[in-house]
PDB file of C-alpha atoms in Angstrom:
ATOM      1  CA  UNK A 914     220.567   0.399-130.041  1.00 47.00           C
ATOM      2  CA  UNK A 915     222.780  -2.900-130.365  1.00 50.00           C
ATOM      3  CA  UNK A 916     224.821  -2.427-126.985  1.00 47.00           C
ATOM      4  CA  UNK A 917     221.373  -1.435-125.187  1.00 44.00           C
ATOM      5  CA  UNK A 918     219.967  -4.947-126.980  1.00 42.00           C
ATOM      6  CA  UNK A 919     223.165  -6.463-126.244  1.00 44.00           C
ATOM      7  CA  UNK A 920     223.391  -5.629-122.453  1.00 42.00           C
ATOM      8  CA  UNK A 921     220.041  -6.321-121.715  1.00 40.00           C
ATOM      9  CA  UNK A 922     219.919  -9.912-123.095  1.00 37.00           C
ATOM     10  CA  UNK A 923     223.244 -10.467-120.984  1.00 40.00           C
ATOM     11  CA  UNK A 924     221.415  -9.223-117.758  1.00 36.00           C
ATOM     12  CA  UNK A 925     217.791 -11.802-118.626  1.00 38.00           C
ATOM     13  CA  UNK A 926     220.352 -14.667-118.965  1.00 36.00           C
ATOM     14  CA  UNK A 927     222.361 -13.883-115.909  1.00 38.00           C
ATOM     15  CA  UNK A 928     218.802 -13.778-114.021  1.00 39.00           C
ATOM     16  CA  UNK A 929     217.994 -16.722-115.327  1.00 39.00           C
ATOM     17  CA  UNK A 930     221.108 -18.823-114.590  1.00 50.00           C
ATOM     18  CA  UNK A 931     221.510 -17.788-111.269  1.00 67.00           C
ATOM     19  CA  UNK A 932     219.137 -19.764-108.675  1.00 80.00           C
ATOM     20  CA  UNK A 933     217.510 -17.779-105.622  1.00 84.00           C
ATOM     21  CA  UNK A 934     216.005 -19.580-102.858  1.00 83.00           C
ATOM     22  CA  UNK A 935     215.432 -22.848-102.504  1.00 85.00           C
ATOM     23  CA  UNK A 936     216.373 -23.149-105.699  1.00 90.00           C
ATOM     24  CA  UNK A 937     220.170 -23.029-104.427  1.00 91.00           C
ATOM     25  CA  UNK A 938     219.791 -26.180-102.738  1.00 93.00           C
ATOM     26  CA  UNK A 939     220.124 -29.365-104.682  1.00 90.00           C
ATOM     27  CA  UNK A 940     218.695 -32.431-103.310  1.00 88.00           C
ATOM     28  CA  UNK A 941     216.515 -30.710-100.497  1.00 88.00           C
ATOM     29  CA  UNK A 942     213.167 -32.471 -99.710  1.00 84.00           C
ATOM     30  CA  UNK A 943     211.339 -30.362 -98.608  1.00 84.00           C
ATOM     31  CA  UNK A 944     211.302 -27.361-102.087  1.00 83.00           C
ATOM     32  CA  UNK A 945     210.750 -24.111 -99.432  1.00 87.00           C
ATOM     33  CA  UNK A 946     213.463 -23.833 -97.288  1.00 92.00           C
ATOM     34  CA  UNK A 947     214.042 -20.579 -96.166  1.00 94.00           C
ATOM     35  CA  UNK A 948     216.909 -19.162 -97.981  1.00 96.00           C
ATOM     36  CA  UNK A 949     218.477 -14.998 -96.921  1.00 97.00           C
ATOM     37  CA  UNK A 950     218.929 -13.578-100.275  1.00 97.00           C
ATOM     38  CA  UNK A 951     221.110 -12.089-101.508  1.00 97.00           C
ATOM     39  CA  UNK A 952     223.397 -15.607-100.955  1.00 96.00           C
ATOM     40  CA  UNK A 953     225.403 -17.325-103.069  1.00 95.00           C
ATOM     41  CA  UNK A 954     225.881 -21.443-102.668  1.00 96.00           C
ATOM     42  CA  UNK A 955     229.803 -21.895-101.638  1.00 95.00           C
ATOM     43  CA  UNK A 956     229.370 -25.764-100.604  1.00 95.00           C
ATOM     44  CA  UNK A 957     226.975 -28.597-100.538  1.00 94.00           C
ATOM     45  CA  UNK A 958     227.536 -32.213 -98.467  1.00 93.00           C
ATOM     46  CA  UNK A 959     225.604 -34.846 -97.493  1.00 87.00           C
ATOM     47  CA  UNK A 960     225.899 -37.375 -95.032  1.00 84.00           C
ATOM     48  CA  UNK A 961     223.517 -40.373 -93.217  1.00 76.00           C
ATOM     49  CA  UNK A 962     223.675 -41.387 -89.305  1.00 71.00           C
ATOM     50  CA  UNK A 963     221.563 -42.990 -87.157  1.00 70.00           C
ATOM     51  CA  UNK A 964     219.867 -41.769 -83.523  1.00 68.00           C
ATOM     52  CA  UNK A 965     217.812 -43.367 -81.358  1.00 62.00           C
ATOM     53  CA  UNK A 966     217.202 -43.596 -77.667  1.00 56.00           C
ATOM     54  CA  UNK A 967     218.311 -47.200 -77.589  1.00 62.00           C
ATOM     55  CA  UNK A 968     219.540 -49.937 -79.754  1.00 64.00           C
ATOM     56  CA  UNK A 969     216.542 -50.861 -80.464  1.00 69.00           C
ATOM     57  CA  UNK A 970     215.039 -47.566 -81.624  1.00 68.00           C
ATOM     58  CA  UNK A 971     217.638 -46.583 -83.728  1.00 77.00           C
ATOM     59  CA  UNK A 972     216.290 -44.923 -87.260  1.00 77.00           C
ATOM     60  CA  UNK A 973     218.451 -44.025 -90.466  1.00 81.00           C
ATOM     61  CA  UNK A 974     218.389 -40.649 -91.430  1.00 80.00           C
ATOM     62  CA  UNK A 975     220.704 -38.243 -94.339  1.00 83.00           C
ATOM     63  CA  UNK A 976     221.506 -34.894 -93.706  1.00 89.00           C
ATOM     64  CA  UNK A 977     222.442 -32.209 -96.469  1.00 91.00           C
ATOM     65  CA  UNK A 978     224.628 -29.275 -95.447  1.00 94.00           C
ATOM     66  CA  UNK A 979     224.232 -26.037 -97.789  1.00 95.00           C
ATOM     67  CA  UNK A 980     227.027 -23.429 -96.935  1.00 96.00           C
ATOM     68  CA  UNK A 981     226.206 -19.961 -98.151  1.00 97.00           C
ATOM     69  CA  UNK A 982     227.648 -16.539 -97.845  1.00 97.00           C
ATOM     70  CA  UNK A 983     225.589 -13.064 -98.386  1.00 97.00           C
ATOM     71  CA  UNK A 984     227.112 -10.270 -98.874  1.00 97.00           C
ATOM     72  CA  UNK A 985     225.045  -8.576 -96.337  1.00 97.00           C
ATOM     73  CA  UNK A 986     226.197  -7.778 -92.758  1.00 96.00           C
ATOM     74  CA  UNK A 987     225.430 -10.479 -89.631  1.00 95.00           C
ATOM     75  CA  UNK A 988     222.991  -8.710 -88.257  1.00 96.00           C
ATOM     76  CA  UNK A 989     220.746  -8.749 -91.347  1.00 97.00           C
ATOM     77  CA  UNK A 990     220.979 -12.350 -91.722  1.00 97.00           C
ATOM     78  CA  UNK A 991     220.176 -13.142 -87.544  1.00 97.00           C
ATOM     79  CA  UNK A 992     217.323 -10.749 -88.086  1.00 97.00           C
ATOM     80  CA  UNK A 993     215.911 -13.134 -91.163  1.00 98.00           C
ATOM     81  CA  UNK A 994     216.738 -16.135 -89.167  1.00 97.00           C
ATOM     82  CA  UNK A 995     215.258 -15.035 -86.029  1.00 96.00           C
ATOM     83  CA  UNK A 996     211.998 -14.134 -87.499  1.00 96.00           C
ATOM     84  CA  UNK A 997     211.350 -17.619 -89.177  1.00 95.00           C
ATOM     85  CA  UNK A 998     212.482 -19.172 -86.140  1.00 93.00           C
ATOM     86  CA  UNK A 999     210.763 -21.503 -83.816  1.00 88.00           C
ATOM     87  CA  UNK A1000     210.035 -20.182 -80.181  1.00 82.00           C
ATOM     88  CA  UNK A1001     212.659 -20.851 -77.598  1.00 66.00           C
ATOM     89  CA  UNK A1002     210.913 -23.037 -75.713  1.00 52.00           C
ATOM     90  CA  UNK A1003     210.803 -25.395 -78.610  1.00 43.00           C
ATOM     91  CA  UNK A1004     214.249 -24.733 -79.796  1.00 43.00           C
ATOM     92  CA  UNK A1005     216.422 -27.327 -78.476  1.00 47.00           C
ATOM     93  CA  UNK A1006     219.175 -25.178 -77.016  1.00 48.00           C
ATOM     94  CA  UNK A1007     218.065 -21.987 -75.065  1.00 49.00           C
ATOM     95  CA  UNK A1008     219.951 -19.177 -76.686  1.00 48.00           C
ATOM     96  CA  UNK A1009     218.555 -16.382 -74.617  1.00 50.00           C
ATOM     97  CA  UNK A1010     217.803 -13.038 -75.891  1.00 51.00           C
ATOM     98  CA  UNK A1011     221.208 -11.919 -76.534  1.00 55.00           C
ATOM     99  CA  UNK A1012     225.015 -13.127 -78.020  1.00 52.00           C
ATOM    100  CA  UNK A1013     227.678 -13.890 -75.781  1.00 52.00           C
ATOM    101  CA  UNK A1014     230.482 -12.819 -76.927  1.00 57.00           C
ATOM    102  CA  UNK A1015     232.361 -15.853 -76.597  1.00 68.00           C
ATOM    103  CA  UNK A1016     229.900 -17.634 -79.158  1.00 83.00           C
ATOM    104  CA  UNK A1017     231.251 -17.969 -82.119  1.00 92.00           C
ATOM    105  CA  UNK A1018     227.731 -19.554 -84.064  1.00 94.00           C
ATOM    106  CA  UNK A1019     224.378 -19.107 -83.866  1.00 95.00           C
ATOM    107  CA  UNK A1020     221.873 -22.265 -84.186  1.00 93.00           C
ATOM    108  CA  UNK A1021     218.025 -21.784 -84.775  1.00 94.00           C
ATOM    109  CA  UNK A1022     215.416 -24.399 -85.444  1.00 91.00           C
ATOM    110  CA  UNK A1023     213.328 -23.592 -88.126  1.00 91.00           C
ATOM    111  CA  UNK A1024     209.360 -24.873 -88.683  1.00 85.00           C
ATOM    112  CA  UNK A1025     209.283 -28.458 -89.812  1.00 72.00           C
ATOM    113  CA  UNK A1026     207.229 -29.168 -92.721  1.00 54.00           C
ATOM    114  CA  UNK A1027     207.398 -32.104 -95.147  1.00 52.00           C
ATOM    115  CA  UNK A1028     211.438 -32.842 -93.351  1.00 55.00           C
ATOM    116  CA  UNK A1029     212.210 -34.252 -90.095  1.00 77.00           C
ATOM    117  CA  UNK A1030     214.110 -30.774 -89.268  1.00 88.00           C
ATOM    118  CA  UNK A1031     215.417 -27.942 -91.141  1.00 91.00           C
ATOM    119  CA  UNK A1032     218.066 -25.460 -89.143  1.00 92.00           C
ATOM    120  CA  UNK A1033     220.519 -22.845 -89.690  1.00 94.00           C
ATOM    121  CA  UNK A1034     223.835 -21.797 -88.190  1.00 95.00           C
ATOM    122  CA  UNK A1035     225.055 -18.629 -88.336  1.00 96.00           C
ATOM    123  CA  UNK A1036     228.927 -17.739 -87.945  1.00 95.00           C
ATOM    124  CA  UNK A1037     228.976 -14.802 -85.531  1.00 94.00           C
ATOM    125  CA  UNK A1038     232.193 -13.362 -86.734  1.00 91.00           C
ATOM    126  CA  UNK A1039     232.652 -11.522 -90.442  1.00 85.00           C
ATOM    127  CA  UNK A1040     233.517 -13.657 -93.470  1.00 87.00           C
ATOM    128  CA  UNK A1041     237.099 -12.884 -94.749  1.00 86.00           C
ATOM    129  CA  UNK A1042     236.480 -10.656 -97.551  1.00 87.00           C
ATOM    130  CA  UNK A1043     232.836  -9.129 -95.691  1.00 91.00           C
ATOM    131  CA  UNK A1044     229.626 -10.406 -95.279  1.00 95.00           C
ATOM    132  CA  UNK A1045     228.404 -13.501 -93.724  1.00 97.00           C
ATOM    133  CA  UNK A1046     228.468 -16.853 -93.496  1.00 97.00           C
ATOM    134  CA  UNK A1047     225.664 -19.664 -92.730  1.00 97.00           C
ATOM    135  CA  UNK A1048     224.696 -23.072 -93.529  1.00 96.00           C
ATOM    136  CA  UNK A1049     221.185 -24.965 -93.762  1.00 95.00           C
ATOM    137  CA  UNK A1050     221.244 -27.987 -92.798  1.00 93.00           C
ATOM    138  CA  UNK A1051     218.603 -30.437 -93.616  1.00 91.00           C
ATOM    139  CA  UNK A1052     217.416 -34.199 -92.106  1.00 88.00           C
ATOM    140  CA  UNK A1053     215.386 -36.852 -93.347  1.00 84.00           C
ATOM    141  CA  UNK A1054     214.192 -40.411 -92.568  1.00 81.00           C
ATOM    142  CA  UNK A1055     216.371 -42.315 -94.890  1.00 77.00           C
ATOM    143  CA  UNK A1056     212.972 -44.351 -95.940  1.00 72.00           C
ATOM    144  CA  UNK A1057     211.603 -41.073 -96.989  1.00 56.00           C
ATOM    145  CA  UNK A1058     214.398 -39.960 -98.973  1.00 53.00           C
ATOM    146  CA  UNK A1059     213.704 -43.502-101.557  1.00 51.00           C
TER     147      UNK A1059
END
């Protein structure tokens, strides 16, 4: 009766220390961004730039990168991506229905709700070890981040 006691406490904790979702991503702004589960966090940067059509209208933003790797094969994690993704004729690039084969990364546009833009990139070819890799990537106006 111990070792049942025993193993199932272990299993609650490890539940509860280990994030899912959104959770994963420290420092996001906006609290639902769509993160594939199962995924584990391997990496987290941030960085600010500015863009602007001009000199004149150039704006401040910061950008946080979330690299994550699942487990599950690439074409679970497209399929996800896809699904949540914003039509191609609002997507910035035109990706067409299918990969080239010379592509090595998939980028899709996601919804924008309280950020400036939310996307995710895909690496087309298999982790070492299995699985998949992709990153979020998050921007904000820098006067929104204060």
């Amino acid at each position: 009766m111990r070792t049942w006691t025993a193993a199932a406490l272990a299993l609650a904790f490890q539940g509860c220390a280990e994030k899912q979702g959104s959770e994963k991503l420290s420092g996001a702004m906006k609290p639902d961004i769509p993160v594939y589960e199962p995924s584990t966090l391997e990496d987290r940067e941030d960085a600010s730039y500015q863009a602007g059509m001009d000199f004149d209208s150039l704006k401040s933003y910061h950008a946080y990168h979330w690299s994550l790797r699942s487990p599950d094969p690439l074409e679970k994690v497209v399929a996800y991506y896809r699904t949540l993704a914003l039509p191609e004729e609002e997507d910035e690039l035109d990706l067409g229905d299918e990969l080239e084969e010379e592509e090595t990364e998939l980028h899709l546009e996601l919804p924008p709700g309280d950020s400036d833009s939310v996307s995710v990139t895909i690496q087309l070819k298999p982790a070492k070890g299995g699985g998949t890799r992709f990153t979020l990537r998050e921007s904000v106006l820098a006067e929104r981040r204060g």
